[in-house]
Each structure stands twice: as C-alpha cells, then as structure tokens.
GROMACS .gro file of C-alpha atoms in nm:
model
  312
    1UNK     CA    1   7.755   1.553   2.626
    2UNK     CA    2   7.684   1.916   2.764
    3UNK     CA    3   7.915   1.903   3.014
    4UNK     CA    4   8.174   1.761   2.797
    5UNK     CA    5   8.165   2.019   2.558
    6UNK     CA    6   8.116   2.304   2.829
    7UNK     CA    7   8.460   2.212   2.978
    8UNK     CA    8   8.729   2.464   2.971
    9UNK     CA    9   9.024   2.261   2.891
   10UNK     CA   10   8.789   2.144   2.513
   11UNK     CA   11   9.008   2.390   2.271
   12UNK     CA   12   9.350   2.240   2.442
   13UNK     CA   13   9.208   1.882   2.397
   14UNK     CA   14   9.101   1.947   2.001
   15UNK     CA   15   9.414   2.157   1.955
   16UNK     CA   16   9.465   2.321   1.595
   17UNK     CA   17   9.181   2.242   1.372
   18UNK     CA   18   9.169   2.261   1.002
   19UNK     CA   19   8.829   2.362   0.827
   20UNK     CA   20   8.817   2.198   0.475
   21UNK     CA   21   8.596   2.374   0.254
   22UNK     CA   22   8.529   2.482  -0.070
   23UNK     CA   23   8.672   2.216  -0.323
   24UNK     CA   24   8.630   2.210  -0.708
   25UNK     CA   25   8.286   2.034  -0.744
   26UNK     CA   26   7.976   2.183  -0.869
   27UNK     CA   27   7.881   2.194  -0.470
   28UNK     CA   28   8.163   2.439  -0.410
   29UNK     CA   29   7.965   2.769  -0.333
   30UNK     CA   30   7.778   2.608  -0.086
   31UNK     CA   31   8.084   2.430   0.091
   32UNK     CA   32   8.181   2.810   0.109
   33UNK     CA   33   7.934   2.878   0.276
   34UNK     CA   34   7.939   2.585   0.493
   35UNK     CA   35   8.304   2.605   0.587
   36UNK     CA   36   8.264   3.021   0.698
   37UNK     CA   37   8.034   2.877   0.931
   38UNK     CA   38   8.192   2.627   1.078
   39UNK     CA   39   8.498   2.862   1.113
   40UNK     CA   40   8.329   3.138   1.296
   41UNK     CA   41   8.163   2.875   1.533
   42UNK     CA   42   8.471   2.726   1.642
   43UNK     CA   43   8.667   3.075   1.686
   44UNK     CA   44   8.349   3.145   1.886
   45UNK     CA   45   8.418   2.858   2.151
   46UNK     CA   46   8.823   2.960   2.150
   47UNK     CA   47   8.966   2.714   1.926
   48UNK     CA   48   9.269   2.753   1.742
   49UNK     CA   49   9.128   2.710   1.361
   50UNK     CA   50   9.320   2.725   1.031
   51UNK     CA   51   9.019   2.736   0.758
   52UNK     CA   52   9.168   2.583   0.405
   53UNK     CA   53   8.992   2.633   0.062
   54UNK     CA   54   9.092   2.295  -0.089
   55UNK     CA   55   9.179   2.382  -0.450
   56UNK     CA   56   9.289   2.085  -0.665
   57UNK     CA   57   9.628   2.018  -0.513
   58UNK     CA   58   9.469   1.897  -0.192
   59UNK     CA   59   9.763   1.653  -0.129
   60UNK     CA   60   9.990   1.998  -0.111
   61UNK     CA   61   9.763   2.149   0.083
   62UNK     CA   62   9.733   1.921   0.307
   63UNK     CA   63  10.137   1.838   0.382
   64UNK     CA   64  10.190   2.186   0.459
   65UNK     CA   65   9.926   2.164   0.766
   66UNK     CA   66  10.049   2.166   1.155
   67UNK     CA   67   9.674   2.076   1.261
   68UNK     CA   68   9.577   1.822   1.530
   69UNK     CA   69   9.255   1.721   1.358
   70UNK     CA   70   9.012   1.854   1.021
   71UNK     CA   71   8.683   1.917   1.024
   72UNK     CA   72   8.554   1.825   0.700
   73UNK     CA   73   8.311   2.091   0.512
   74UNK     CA   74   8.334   1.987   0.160
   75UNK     CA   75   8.066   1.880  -0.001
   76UNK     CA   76   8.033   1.662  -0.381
   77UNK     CA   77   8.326   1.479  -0.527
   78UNK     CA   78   8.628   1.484  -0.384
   79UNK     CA   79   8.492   1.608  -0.040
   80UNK     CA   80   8.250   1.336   0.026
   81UNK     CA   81   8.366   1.045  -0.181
   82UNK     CA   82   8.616   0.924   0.008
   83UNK     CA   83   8.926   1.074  -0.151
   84UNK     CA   84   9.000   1.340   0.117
   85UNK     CA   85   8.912   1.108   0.370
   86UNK     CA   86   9.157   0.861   0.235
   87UNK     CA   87   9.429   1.122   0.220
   88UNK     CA   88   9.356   1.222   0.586
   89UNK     CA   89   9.395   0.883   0.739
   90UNK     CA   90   9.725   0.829   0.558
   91UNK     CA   91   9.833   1.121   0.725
   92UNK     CA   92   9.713   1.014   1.029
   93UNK     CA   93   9.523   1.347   1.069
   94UNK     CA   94   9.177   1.225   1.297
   95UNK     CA   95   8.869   1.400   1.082
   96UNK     CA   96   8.498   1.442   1.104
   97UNK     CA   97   8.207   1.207   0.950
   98UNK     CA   98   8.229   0.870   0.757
   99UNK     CA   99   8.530   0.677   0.664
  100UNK     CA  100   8.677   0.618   0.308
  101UNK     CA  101   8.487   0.315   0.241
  102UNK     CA  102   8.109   0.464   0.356
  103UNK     CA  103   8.179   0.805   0.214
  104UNK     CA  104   8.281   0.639  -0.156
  105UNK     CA  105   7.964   0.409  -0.128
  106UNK     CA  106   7.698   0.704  -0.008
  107UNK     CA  107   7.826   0.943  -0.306
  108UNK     CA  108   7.686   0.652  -0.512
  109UNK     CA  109   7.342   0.713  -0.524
  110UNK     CA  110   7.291   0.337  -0.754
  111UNK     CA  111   7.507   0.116  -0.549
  112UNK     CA  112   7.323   0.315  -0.195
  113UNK     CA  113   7.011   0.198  -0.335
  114UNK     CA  114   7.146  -0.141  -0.440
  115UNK     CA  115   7.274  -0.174  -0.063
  116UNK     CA  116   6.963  -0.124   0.101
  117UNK     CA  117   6.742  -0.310  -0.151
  118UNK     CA  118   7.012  -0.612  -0.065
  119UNK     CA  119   6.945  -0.588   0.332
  120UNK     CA  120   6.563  -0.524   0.324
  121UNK     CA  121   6.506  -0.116   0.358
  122UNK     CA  122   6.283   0.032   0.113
  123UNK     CA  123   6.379   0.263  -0.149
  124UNK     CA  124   6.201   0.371  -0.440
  125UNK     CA  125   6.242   0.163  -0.790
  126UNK     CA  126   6.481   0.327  -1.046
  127UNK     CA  127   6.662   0.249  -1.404
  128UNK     CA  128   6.976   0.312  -1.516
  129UNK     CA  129   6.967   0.594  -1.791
  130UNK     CA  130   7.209   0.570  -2.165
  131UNK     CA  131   7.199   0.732  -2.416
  132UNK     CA  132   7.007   0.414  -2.632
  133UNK     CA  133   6.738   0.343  -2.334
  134UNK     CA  134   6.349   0.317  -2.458
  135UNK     CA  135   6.225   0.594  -2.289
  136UNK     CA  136   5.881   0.516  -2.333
  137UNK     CA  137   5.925   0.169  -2.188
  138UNK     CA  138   6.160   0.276  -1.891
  139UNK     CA  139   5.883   0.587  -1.800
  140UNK     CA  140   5.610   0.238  -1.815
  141UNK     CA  141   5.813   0.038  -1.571
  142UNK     CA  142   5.834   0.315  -1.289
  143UNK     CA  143   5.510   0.437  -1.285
  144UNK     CA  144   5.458   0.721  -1.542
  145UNK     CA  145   5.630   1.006  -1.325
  146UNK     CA  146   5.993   0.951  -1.228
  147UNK     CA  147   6.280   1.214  -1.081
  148UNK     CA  148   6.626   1.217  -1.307
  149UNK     CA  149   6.989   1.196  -1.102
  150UNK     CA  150   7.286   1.197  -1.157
  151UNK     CA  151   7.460   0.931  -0.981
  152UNK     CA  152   7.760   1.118  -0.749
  153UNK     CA  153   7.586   1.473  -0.733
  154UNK     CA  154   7.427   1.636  -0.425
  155UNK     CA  155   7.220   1.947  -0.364
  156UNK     CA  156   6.980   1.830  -0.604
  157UNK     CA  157   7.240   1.934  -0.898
  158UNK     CA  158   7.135   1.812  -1.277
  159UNK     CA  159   6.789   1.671  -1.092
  160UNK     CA  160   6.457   1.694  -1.258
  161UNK     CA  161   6.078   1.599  -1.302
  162UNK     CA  162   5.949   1.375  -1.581
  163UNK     CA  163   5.642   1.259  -1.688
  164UNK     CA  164   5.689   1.152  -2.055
  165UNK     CA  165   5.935   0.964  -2.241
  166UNK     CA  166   6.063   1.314  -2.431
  167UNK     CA  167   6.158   1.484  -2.071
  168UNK     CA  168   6.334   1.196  -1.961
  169UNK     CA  169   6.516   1.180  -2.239
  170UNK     CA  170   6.579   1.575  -2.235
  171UNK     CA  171   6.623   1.532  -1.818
  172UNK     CA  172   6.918   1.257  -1.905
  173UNK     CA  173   7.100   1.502  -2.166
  174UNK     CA  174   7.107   1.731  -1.877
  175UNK     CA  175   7.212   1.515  -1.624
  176UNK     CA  176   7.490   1.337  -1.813
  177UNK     CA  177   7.661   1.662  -1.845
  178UNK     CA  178   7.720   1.623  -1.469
  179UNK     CA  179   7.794   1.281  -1.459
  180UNK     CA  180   7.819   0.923  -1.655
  181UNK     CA  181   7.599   0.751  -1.435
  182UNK     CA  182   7.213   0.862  -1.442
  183UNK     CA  183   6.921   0.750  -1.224
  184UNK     CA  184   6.587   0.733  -1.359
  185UNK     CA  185   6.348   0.709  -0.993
  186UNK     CA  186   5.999   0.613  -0.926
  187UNK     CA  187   5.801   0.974  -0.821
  188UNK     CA  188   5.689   0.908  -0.434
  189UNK     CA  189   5.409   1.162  -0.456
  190UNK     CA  190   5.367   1.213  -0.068
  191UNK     CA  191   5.558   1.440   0.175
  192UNK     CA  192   5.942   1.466   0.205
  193UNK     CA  193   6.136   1.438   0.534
  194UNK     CA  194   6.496   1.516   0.580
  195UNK     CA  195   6.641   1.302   0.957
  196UNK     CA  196   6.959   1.395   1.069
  197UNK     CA  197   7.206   1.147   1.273
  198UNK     CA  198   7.437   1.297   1.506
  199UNK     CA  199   7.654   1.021   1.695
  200UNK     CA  200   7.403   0.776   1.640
  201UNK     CA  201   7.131   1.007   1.789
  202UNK     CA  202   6.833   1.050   1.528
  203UNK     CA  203   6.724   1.400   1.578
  204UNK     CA  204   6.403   1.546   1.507
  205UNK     CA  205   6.277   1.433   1.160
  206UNK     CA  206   6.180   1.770   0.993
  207UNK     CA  207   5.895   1.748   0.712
  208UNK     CA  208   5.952   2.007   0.380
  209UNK     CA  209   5.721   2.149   0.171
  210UNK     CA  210   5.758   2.379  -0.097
  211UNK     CA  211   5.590   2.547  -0.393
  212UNK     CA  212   5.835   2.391  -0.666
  213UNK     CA  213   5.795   2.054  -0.842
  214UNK     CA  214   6.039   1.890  -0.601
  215UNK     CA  215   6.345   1.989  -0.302
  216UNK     CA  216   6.592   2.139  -0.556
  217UNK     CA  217   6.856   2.360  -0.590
  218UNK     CA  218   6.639   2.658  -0.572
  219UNK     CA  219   6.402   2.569  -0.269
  220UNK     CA  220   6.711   2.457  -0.072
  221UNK     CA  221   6.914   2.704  -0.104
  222UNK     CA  222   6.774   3.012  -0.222
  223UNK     CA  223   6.396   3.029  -0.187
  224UNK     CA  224   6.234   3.222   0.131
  225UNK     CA  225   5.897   3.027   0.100
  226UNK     CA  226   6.047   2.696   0.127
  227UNK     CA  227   5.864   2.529   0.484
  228UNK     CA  228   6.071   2.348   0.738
  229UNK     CA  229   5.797   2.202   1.008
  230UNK     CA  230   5.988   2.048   1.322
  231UNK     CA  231   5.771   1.865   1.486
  232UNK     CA  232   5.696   1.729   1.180
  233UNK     CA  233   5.353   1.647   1.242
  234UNK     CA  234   5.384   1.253   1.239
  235UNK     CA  235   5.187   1.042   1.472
  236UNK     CA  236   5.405   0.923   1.739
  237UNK     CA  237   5.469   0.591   1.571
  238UNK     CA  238   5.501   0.689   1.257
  239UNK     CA  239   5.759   0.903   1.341
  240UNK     CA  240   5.965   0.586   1.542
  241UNK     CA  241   5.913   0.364   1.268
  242UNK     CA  242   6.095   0.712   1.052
  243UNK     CA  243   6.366   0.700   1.322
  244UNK     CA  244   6.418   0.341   1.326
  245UNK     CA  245   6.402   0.299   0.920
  246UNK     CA  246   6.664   0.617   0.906
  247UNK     CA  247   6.897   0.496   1.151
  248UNK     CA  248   6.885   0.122   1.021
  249UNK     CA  249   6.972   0.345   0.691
  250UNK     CA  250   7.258   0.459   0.835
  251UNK     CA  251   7.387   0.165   1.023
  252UNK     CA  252   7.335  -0.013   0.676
  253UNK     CA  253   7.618   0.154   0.472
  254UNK     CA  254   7.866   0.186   0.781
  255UNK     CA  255   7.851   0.565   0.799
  256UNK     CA  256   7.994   0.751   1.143
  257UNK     CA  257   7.984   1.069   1.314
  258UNK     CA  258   7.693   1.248   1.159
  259UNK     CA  259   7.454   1.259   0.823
  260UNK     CA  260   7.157   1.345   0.720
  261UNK     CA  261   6.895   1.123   0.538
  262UNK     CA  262   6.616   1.215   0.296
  263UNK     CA  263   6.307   1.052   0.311
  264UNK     CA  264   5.958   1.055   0.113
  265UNK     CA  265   5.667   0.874   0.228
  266UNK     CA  266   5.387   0.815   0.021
  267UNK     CA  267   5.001   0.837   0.000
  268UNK     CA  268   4.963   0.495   0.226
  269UNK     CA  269   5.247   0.621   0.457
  270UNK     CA  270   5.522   0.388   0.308
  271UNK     CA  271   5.868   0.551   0.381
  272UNK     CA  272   6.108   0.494   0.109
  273UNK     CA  273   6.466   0.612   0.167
  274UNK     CA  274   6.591   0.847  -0.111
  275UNK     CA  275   6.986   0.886  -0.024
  276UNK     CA  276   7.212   0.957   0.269
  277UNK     CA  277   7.434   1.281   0.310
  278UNK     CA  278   7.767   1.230   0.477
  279UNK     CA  279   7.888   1.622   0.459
  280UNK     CA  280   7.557   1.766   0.533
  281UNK     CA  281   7.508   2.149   0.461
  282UNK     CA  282   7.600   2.394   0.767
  283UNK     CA  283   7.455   2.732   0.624
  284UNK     CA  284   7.163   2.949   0.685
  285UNK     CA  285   6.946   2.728   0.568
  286UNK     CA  286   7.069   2.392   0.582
  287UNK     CA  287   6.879   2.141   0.758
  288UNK     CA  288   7.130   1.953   1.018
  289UNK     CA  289   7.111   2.245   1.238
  290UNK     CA  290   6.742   2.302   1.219
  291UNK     CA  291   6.702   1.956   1.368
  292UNK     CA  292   6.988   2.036   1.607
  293UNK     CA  293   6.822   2.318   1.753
  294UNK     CA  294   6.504   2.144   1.788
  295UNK     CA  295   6.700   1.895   1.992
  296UNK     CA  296   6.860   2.161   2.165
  297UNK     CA  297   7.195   2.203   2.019
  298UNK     CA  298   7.289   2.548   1.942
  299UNK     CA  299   7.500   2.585   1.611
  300UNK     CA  300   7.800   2.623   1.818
  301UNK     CA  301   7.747   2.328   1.990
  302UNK     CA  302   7.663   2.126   1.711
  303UNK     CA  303   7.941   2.203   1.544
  304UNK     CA  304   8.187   2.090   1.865
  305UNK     CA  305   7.952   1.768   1.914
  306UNK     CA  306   8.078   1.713   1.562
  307UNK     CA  307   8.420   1.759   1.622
  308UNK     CA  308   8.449   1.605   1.972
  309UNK     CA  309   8.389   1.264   1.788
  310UNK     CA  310   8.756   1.281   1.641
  311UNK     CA  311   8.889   1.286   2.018
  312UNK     CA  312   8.760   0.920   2.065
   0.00000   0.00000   0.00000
C-alpha cells in the first residue's frame, strides 16, 4: 500500500477528482468541514481536485463535471443514503465508500439493526416510537434507561437520554422533528468504542469517554474534554473478538471501501453494535483519522488510501 501510494505517476492515474461536500442535511456544517479537508489533502499530494458544494440540484451539478472519479464527503441524507451514489454510477463516474444498496440500508438505523439481529450479531434491543406508544410500558420492556434516534440521522442529531416515560415521550417530539421514523434503544451502560474499516483492514479500536450523558453532538464535535484513548485499553482478546464482531458488522450489510462502526460494551463485556457510518467524519476531530494515525496513516495518506480504491 505505501509504495503504491508513494508512486509518482498516483495524481495521473486518479486524474481530476471531484470533492462532494456540503449537501442540504442537518449534517451539512460538518461535511464542510470534512470536504475542506479532504481538498487540501489531495492538493497536498498534487492532484488535480475540483471541490463541489452539492446544493439541491445535485443532478446539475453533477452533468456539468469533467472529473475522472468523486470522492464522496457528504454526510446525512442524500450524501450517505444512496442517492448520490446512485446518480454517480449512472454516470459512470467511479466514487469512494459503499454502493447504493449498503449506503440506503446503513442510513437506516431500524432495518441495520434488523439485519444484524437476522444473521446473529448483537445489537442492543429497541422499539419503534409514534406518537400513541405507552411510554411507560415501552421504557419497562428496555430496561428503564433507553437512548432516543431518529432513524436516518447521524452525528448524534435529535438523540437523547431517557429514563422515564415523560422524557421519552418529550425525547420522541424532538426527534420526530428530524425524522418519521424514531428508535427507542436499550441504555448499554459500559464504555463506547468507535472501529474504523479501511479496505477491509480494522484499525485500531479507539475507546471514548466524556463528561456528557452520552457521544453527542456537543462532545463530538465541539467539546475539548472529550477523551479519545488509542490503545484502547482492551485485553488482547477482547479487543480481537471487537475486531472480528466489527468487521463481521461490516461484511454483514455489504459495505466497501471504508466506515466506521460504533460500539458499546457493557458491564459483563458484551459488545453490542450501535450503527455503522459509511461517510465517516474527516475533520479535526473526527475519529477515522485518529485510528489511521495510530495505524500509521498520515491524513494525507488516508485520504489517497481512500481514493486509490476507485482505481480497482
């Protein structure tokens, strides 16, 4: 791989490469964010880069590029659901990460779950939220502490805490503004682990911990007290039976390229598999190239290891 991506003739062989960032979903600023970096990195290593802010005529956008390949930055709906994807391969434009078909289904944090509950991995227990459910009953079935989602948001967007039947309740009206599907999960009080992929290649699981009630918007993005240990401090075979549950994970819903995917494990050491990011982050504190740098990746590099996979 080193060698590969040290040769000189690498920006003739990925030609002109469009960036895709920014978008119109609630994940837009930090797609921004994600996308400057990935522009600078490439411009870095000498490769001819057109950076595109997809706006909501993407289909536009995208007829008027002269590009060889994209590198996909977007993150949320319409960057990692599958729709950009599927314009991309009618275009016959190669891109980075998942296809159409594992992009839709890991957006879908329900029919994820549903997946690997069908082919044996564990994830935690969860309800489907409406506006009718019995609270009280549903807050009874999972345990007396659960964690609200909407369905087809990342970056822990419209998320929340609940221990009684009035915050769920309150968590859903928040969460429905975000999206019609809503997740009700069993609370894994233990510690949280984040395991990136890269080309099949499970990099160093990296363990969080943080002073708020759970990874949210706040702690990922913003916070400077946030804790990202790497080694993470597993026994050896704990963390192997990590890598092999997180790669199984990702074999599971047919995703490619690279991902990241969250992890909690719980007082007994149970994993339980949380979700699977198919646009990871790439800013200053994103989590793809923490692990990639403990594996010896610079961000530069990661980002070409990335993009090399569209040359095969």
């Amino acid at each position: 791989m080193s060698e590969f991506l040290s040769s000189s003739d690498l920006a003739v062989r990925l030609g002109r490469v469009a960036v895709l960032y920014g978008g119109v979903s609630a994940e837009r600023e930090i797609s921004l964010l994600s996308g400057a970096a990935v522009v600078r990195a490439l411009k870095e290593e000498g490769v001819q880069v057109e950076a595109v802010d997809v706006g909501a005529n993407a289909l536009q956008q995208l007829q008027q590029l002269q590009v060889n390949r994209a590198f996909i930055a977007l993150h949320g709906a319409g960057g990692e659901d599958g729709k950009i994807q599927a314009l991309l391969e009618y275009m016959g434009i190669p891109y980075t990460g998942s296809g159409i078909a594992a992009s839709a289904l890991c957006m879908d944090k329900l029919r994820t779950k549903q997946l690997w509950r069908g082919v044996g991995l564990s994830t935690p227990d969860y309800a489907l939220l409406n506006a009718d459910s019995d609270w009280q009953s549903i807050m009874e079935s999972l345990g007396g502490v659960a964690m609200v989602k909407p369905c087809h948001e990342g970056s822990s967007i419209g998320m929340a805490k609940v221990s009684t039947a009035a915050e769920l309740a309150r968590a859903y009206e928040t969460a429905s503004r975000y999206d019609s599907v809503v997740l009700a999960e069993r609370y894994i009080s233990g510690a949280e682990y984040t395991v990136a992929v890269l080309d099949r290649q499970v990099l160093p699981p990296i363990k969080l911990e943080t002073h708020h009630q759970f990874y949210d918007f706040d702690a990922k993005y913003e916070a400077d007290d946030t804790r990202y240990i790497c080694p993470c401090g597993l026994a050896e075979a704990d963390e192997a039976r990590l890598r092999e549950l997180v790669l199984a994970a990702f074999v599971s819903v047919g995703a490619k390229g690279w991902g990241r995917v969250d992890v909690m494990a719980d007082q007994q050491g149970n994993f339980y598999l949380l979700e699977l990011n198919t646009v990871p982050g790439m800013t200053s504190h994103s989590l793809v190239p923490m692990a990639a740098k403990a594996a010896g990746y610079s961000f530069n590099q990661l980002v070409l290891a990335i993009l090399c996979q569209t040359l095969e």
